[in-house]
Coordinates of C-alpha atoms in Angstrom, one line a residue:
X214 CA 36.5 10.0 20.2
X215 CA 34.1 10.9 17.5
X216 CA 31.9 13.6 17.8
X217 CA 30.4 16.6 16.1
X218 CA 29.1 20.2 16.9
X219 CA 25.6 21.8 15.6
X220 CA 25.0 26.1 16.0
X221 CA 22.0 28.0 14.4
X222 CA 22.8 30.6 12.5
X223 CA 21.3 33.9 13.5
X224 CA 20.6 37.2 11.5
X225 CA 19.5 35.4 9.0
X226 CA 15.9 37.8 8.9
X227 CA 12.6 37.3 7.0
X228 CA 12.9 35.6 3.7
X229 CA 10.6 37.0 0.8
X230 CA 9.3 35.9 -2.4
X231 CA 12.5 36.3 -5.0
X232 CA 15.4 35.8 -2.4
X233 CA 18.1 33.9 -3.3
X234 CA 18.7 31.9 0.1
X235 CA 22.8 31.0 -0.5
X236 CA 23.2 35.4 -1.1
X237 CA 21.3 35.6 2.4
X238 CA 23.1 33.0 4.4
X239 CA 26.3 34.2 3.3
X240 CA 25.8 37.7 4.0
X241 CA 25.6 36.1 8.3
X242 CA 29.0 35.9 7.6
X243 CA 28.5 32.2 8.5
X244 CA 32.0 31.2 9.0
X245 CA 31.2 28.0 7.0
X246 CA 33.9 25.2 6.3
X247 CA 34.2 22.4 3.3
X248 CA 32.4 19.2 4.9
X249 CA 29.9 21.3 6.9
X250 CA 26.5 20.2 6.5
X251 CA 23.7 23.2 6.5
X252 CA 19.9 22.3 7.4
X253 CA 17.4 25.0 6.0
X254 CA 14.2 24.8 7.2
X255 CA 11.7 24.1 4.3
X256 CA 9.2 27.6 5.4
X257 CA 12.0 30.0 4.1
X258 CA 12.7 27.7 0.8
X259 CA 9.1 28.0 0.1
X260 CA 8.7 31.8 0.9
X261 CA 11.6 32.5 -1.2
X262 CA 10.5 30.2 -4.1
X263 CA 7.6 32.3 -4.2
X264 CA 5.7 29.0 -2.6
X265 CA 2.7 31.2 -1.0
X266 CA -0.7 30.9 -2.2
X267 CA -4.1 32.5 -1.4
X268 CA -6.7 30.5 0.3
X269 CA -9.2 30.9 2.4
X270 CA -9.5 27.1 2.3
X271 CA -6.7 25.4 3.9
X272 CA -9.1 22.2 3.1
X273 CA -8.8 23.3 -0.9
X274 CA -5.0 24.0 -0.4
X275 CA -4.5 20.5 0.7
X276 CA -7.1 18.6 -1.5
X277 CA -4.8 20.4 -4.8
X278 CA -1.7 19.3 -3.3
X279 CA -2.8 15.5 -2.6
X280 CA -1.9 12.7 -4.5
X281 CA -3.4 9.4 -2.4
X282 CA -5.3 9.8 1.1
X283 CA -3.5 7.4 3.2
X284 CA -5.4 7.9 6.8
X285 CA -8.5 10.0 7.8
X286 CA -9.5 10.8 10.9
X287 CA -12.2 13.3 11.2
X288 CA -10.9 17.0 9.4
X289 CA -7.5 15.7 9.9
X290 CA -6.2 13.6 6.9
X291 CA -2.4 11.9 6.7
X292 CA -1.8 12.0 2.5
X293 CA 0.4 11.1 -0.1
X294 CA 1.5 15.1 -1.4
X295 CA 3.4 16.0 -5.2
X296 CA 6.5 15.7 -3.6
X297 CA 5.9 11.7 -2.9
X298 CA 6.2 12.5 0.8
X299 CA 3.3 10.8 3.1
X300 CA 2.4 13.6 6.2
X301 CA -0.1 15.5 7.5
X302 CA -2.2 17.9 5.3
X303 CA 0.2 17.5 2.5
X304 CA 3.0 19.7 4.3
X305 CA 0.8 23.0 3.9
X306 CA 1.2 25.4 6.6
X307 CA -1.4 28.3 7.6
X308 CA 1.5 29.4 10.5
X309 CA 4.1 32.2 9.9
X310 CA 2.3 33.6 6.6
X311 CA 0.0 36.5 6.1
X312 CA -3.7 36.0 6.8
X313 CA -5.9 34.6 3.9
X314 CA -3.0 32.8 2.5
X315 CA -0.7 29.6 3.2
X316 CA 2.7 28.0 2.4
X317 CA 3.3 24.9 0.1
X318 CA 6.6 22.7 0.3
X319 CA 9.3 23.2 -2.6
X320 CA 8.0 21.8 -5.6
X321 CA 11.0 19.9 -5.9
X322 CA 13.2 20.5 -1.9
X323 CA 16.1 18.1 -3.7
X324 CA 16.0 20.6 -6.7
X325 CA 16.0 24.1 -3.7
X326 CA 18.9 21.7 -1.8
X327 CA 21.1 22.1 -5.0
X328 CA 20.4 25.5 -5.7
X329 CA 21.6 26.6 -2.4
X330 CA 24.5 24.3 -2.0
X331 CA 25.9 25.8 -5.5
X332 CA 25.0 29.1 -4.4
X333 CA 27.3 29.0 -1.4
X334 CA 29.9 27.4 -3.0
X335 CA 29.6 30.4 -5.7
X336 CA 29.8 32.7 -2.2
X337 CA 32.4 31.4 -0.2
X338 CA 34.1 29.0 -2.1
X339 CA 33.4 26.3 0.3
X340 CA 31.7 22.6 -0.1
X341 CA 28.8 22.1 2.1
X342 CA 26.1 19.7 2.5
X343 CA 22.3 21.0 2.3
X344 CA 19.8 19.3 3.8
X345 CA 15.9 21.2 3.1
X346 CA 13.9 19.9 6.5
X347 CA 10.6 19.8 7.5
X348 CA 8.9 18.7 10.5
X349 CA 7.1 15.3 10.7
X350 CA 4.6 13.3 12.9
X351 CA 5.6 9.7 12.7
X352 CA 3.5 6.5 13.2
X353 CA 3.4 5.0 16.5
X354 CA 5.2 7.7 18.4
X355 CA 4.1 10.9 20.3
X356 CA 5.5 14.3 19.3
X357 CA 7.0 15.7 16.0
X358 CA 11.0 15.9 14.7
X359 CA 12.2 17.5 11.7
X360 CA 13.0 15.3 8.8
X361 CA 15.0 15.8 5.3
X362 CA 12.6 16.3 2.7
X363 CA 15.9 17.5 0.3
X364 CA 19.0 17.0 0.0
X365 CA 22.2 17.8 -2.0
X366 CA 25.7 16.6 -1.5
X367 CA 25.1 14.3 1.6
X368 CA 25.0 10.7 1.4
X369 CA 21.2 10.5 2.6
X370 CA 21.4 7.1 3.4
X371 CA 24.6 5.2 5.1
X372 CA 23.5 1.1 3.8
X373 CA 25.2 -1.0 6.3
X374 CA 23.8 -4.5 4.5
X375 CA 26.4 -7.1 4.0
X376 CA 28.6 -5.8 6.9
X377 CA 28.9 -7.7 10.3
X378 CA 27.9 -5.6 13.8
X379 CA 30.8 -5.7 16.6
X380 CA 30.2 -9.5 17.4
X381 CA 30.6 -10.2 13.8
X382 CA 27.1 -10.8 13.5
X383 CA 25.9 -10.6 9.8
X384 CA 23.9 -7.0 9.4
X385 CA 21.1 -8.0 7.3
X386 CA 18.7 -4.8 7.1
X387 CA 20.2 -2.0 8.7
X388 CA 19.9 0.9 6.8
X389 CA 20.5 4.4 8.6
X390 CA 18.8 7.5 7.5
X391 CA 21.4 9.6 7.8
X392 CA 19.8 12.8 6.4
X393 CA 16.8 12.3 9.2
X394 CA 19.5 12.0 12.2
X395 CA 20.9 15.6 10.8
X396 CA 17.9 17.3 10.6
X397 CA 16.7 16.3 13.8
X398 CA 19.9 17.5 15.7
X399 CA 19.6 20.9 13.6
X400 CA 16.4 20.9 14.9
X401 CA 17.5 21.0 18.6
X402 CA 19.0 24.3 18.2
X403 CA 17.1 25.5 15.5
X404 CA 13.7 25.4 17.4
X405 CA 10.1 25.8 16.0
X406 CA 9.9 29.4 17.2
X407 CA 12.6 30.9 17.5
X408 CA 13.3 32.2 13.9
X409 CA 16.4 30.6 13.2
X410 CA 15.5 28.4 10.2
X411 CA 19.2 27.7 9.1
X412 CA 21.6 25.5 11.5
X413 CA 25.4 23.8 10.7
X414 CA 26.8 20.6 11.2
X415 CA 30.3 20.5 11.4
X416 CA 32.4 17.6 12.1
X417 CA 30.7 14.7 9.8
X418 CA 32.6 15.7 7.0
X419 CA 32.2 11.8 5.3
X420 CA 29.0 12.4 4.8
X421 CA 29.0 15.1 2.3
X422 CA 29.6 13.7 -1.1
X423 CA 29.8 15.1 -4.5
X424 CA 27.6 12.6 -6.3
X425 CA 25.2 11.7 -3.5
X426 CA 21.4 10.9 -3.8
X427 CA 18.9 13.2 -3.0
X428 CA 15.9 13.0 -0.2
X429 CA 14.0 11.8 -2.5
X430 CA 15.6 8.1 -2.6
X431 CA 14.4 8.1 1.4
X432 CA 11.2 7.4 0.3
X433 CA 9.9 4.2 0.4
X434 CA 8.6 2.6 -2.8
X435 CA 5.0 1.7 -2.9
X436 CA 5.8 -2.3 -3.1
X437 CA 7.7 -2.2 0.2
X438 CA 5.8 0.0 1.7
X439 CA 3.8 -2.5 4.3
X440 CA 1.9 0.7 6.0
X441 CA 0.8 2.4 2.9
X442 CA -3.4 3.1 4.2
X443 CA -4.9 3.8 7.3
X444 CA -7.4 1.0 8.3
X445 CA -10.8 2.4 6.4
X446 CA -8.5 2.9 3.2
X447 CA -6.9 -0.1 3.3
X448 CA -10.0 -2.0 3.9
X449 CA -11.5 0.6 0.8
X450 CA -8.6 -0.2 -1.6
X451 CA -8.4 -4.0 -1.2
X452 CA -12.0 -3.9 -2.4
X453 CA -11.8 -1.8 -4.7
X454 CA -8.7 -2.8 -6.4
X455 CA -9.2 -6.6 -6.2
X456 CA -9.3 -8.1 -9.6
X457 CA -9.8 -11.0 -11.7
X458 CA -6.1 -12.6 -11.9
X459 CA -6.3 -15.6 -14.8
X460 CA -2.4 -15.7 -15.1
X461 CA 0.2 -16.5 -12.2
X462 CA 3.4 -16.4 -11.9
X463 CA 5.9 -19.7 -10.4
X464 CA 6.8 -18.2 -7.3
X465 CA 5.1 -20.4 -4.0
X466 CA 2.2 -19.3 -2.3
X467 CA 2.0 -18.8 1.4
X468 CA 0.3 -21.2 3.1
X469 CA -0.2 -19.0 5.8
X470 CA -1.3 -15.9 4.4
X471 CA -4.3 -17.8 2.7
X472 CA -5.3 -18.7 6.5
X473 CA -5.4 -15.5 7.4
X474 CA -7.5 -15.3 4.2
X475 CA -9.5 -17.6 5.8
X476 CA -10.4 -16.2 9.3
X477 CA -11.1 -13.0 7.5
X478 CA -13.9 -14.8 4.9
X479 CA -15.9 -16.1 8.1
X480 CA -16.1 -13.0 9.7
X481 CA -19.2 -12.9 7.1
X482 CA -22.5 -12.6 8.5
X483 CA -24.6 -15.5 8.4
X484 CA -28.7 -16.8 9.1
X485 CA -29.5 -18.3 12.9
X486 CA -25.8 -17.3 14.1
X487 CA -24.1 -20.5 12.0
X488 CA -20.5 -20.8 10.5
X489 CA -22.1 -22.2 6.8
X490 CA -18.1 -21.6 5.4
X491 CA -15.6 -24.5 4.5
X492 CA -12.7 -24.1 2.6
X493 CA -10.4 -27.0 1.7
X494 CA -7.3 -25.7 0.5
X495 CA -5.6 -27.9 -2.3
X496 CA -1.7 -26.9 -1.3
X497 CA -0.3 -30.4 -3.0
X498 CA 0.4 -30.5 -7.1
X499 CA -1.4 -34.1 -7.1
X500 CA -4.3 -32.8 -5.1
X501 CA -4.8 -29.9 -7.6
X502 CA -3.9 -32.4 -11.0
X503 CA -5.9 -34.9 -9.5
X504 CA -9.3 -32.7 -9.1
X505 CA -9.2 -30.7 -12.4
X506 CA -8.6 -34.4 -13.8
X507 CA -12.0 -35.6 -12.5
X508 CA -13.5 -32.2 -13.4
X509 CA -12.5 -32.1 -16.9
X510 CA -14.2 -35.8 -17.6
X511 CA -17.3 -34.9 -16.2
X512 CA -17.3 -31.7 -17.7
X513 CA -16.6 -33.1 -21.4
X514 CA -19.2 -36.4 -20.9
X515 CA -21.6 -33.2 -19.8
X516 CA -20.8 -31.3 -23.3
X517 CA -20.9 -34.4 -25.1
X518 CA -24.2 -35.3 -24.0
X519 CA -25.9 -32.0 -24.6
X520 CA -24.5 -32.8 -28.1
X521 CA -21.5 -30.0 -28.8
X522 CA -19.2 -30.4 -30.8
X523 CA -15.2 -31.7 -30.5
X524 CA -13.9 -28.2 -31.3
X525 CA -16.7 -26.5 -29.2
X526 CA -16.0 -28.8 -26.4
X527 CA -12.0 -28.2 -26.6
X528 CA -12.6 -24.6 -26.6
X529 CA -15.0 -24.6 -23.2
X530 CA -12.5 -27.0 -21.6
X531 CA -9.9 -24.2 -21.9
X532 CA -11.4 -22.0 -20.1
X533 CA -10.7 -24.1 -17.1
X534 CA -7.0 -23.2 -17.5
X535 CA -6.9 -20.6 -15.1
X536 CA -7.6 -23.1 -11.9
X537 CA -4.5 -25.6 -13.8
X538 CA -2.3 -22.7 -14.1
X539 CA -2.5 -21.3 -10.7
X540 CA -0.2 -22.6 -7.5
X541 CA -2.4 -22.9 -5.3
X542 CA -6.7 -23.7 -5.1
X543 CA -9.1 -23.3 -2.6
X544 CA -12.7 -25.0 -2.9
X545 CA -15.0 -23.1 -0.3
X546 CA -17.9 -25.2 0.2
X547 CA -21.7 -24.5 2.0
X548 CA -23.1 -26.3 4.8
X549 CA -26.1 -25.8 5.9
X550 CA -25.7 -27.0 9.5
X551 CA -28.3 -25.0 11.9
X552 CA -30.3 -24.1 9.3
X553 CA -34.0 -24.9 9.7
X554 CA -36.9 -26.8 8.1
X555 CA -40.2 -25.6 7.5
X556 CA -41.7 -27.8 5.3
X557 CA -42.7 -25.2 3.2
X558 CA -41.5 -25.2 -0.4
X559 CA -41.0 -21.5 -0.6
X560 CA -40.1 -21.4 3.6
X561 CA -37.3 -23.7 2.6
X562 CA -36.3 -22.1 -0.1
X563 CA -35.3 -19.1 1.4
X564 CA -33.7 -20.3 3.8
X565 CA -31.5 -22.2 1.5
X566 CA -31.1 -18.7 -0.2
X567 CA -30.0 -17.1 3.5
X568 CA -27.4 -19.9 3.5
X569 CA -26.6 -19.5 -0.2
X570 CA -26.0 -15.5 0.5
X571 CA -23.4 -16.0 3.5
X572 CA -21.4 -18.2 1.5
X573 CA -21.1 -15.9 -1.3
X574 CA -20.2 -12.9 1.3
X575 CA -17.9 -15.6 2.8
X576 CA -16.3 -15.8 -1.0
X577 CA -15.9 -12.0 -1.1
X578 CA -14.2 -11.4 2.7
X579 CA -11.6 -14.5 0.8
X580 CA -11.0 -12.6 -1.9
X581 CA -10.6 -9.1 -0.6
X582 CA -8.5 -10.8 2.0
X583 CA -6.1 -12.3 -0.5
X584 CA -5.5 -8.8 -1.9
X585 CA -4.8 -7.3 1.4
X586 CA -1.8 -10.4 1.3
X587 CA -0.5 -9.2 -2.5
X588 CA -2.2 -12.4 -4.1
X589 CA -4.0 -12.7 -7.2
X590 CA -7.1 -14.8 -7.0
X591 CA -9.4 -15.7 -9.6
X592 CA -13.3 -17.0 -8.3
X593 CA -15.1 -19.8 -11.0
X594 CA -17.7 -21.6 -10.5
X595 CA -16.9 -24.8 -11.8
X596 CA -16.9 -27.1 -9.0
X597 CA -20.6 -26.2 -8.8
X598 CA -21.7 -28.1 -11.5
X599 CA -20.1 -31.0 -10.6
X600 CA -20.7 -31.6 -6.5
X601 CA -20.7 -35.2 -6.4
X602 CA -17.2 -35.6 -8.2
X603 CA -15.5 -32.9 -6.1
X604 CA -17.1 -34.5 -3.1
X605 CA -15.4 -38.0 -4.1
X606 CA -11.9 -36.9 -5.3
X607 CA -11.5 -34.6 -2.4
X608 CA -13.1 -36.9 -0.1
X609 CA -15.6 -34.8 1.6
X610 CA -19.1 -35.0 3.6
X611 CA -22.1 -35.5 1.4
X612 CA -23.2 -32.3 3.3
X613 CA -21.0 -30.0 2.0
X614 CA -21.7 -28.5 -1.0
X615 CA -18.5 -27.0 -2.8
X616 CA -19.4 -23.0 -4.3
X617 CA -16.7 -22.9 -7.4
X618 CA -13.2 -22.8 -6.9
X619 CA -10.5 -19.9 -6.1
X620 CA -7.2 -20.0 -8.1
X621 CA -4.5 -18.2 -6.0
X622 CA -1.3 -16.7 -7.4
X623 CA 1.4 -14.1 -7.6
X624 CA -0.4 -12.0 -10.7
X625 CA 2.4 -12.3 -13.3
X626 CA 1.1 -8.9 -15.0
X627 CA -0.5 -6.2 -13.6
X628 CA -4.2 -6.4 -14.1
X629 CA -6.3 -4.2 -16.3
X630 CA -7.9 -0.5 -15.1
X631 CA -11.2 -1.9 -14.5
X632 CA -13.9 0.4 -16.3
X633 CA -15.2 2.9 -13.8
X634 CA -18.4 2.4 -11.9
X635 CA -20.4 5.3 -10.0
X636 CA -22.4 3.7 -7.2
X637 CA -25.0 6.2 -7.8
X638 CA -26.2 4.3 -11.7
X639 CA -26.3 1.5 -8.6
X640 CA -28.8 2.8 -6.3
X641 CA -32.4 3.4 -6.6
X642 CA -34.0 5.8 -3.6
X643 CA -37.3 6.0 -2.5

């Protein structure tokens, strides 16, 4: 039967600045073998490395190793640190170091993994795995196991796509993370306190590998990554980073995700508790065609009255491209059902106004909503200057009142930094 046996390594002592970590595992007399696989706990790769800082702010520690806050919950803060790993506090550690200072990660733990394996080979002869670990939180589940943050001669990951399972059922997805199952077990004997930081696999000698990946090819690309913000971030960034998108690519857009687009745009508040939102979604070719048809002729009998010319009429009509180009249109629209009459000029027109205003914030929950669902959208205003034909072609009440149109698309280049913008030239205090 398979199995495999896993022993910390004692005597190992404490690790300072300027050790050289194979000299001081082999000195334990380790009794290592080829095919073992060692797990070093990442505290004694960073003391050796010299890894300690000074800091009397933990807070400034962790703000200078962050690269993205991902979640934030009161002084505690799940980030993105230098090493591309997402975890708590950006893996520094005010534990086990002198007072007034704390302990980074490796700058590079698939870098300290090589070191050490070619160390010990210089040693004892032998060819060994090296896993550097660290400890992790994980989402969804209570209590913390020790991950590989490094890695050097072990196959990391063990794909298993394109095989069948023992029923001969196709395996689609299943991709083990082999380097995380080690650590963890080395963990179990290791312990968090009792100051054995190194343990040894032995027994899984087909996972060690001369020209393996490192740990760094665990981590999960940004595009894949379906978790990558907390909810206040996430909410933050889809704002933030929505854009203007004016050229899509052919791929199909989901139906589905722009409902969801949907329910999130009348969330929007709105006057006398209403629901002034309607969105007609134009998921047909001939729907779209048929529209930006009808548009186009009223738009060019419009120029052609206010007397432009051919080539300055062409020109304008272009602009409209954006909305033929795209996959996929929606035409929100206003209704002003509930609202009230005054009959007062200036009563009524604010309430129109009120109405006017929910639709627009209606328009933005849409758009910030298609971001959160990786589409491009592009708002224009078209359809406003030409109710009565959008009405016809698309068949709708006289009451509705369409507010432009929203071209929706896979972005086929990514859009432009957009200048930057401090609220604060925004805002006026009194």
């Amino acid at each position: 039967m398979p199995s495999y046996r896993v022993w910390a390594l004692p005597g190992l002592g404490e690790v300072l600045p300027g050790d050289n970590i194979a000299k001081l595992i082999a000195a334990t007399s380790p009794g290592l073998a080829d095919g073992d696989v060692l797990l070093v706990t990442s505290k004694i790769v960073s003391k050796a490395e010299g890894r300690i800082v000074e800091a009397t702010d933990r807070e400034a520690a962790i703000d200078a190793e962050t690269v993205r806050v991902v979640a934030r919950r009161g002084p505690l803060r799940i980030v993105e640190n230098r090493q591309g790993l997402v975890m708590a506090a950006a893996g520094v550690d005010a534990s086990n170091t002198p007072v007034g200072t704390v302990l980074l990660l490796p700058a590079d733990p698939d870098a300290s993994a090589r070191a050490i394996r070619e160390g010990l080979r210089d040693e004892l002869g032998v060819d060994v795995g090296v896993i550097v670990t660290d400890t992790f939180g994980r989402p969804w589940r209570t209590g913390l196991t020790d991950v590989a943050i490094g890695a050097a001669g072990v196959r990391v990951l063990d794909d298993l796509r394109g095989g069948t399972d023992a029923y001969g059922n196709p395996l689609g997805s299943t991709v083990v993370a082999t380097a995380d199952e080690l650590a963890a077990a080395g963990d179990l004997v290791k312990g968090k306190a009792n100051g054995l930081p190194v343990a040894v696999v032995r027994g899984l000698a087909h996972v060690v590998a001369e020209d393996a990946e490192g740990a760094r090819s665990m981590v999960r690309g940004a595009a894949d990554d379906m978790f990558r913000l907390g909810t206040s971030e996430a909410v933050r960034e889809a704002v933030t980073q929505r854009r203007t998108v004016r050229e899509f690519t052919d791929e199909p857009v989901d139906g589905g995700a722009v409902r969801r687009a949907v329910a999130a745009a009348v969330t929007a508040p709105a006057p006398h508790h209403t629901t002034p939102w309607r969105f007609v979604l134009l998921e047909s070719p001939t729907s779209r065609v048929r529209l930006l048809d009808a548009m186009r002729e009223a738009w060019i009998a419009d120029l052609r009255r206010d007397g432009k010319s051919e080539e300055s009429i062409a020109k304008r009509v272009r602009r409209g491209d954006v909305l033929r180009n795209a996959p996929y249109l929606a035409v929100p629209c206003l209704v002003m059902d509930g609202s009230h009459t005054y009959g007062d000029e200036r009563r009524d027109a604010a309430e129109r106004e009120m109405f006017v205003v929910a639709a627009g914030a209606g328009v933005q929950n849409f758009l910030v909503a298609l971001a959160g669902e990786r589409l491009g959208s592009a708002w224009v205003s078209s359809t406003m200057f030409c109710r009565e034909v959008v009405r016809d072609v698309l068949s709708l009440p006289a009451s509705w009142d369409p507010m432009g149109a929203v071209a929706i698309g896979h972005a086929a280049a990514a859009p432009k930094a957009r200048p930057p913008r401090e609220g604060e030239s925004f805002i006026e205090v009194r």
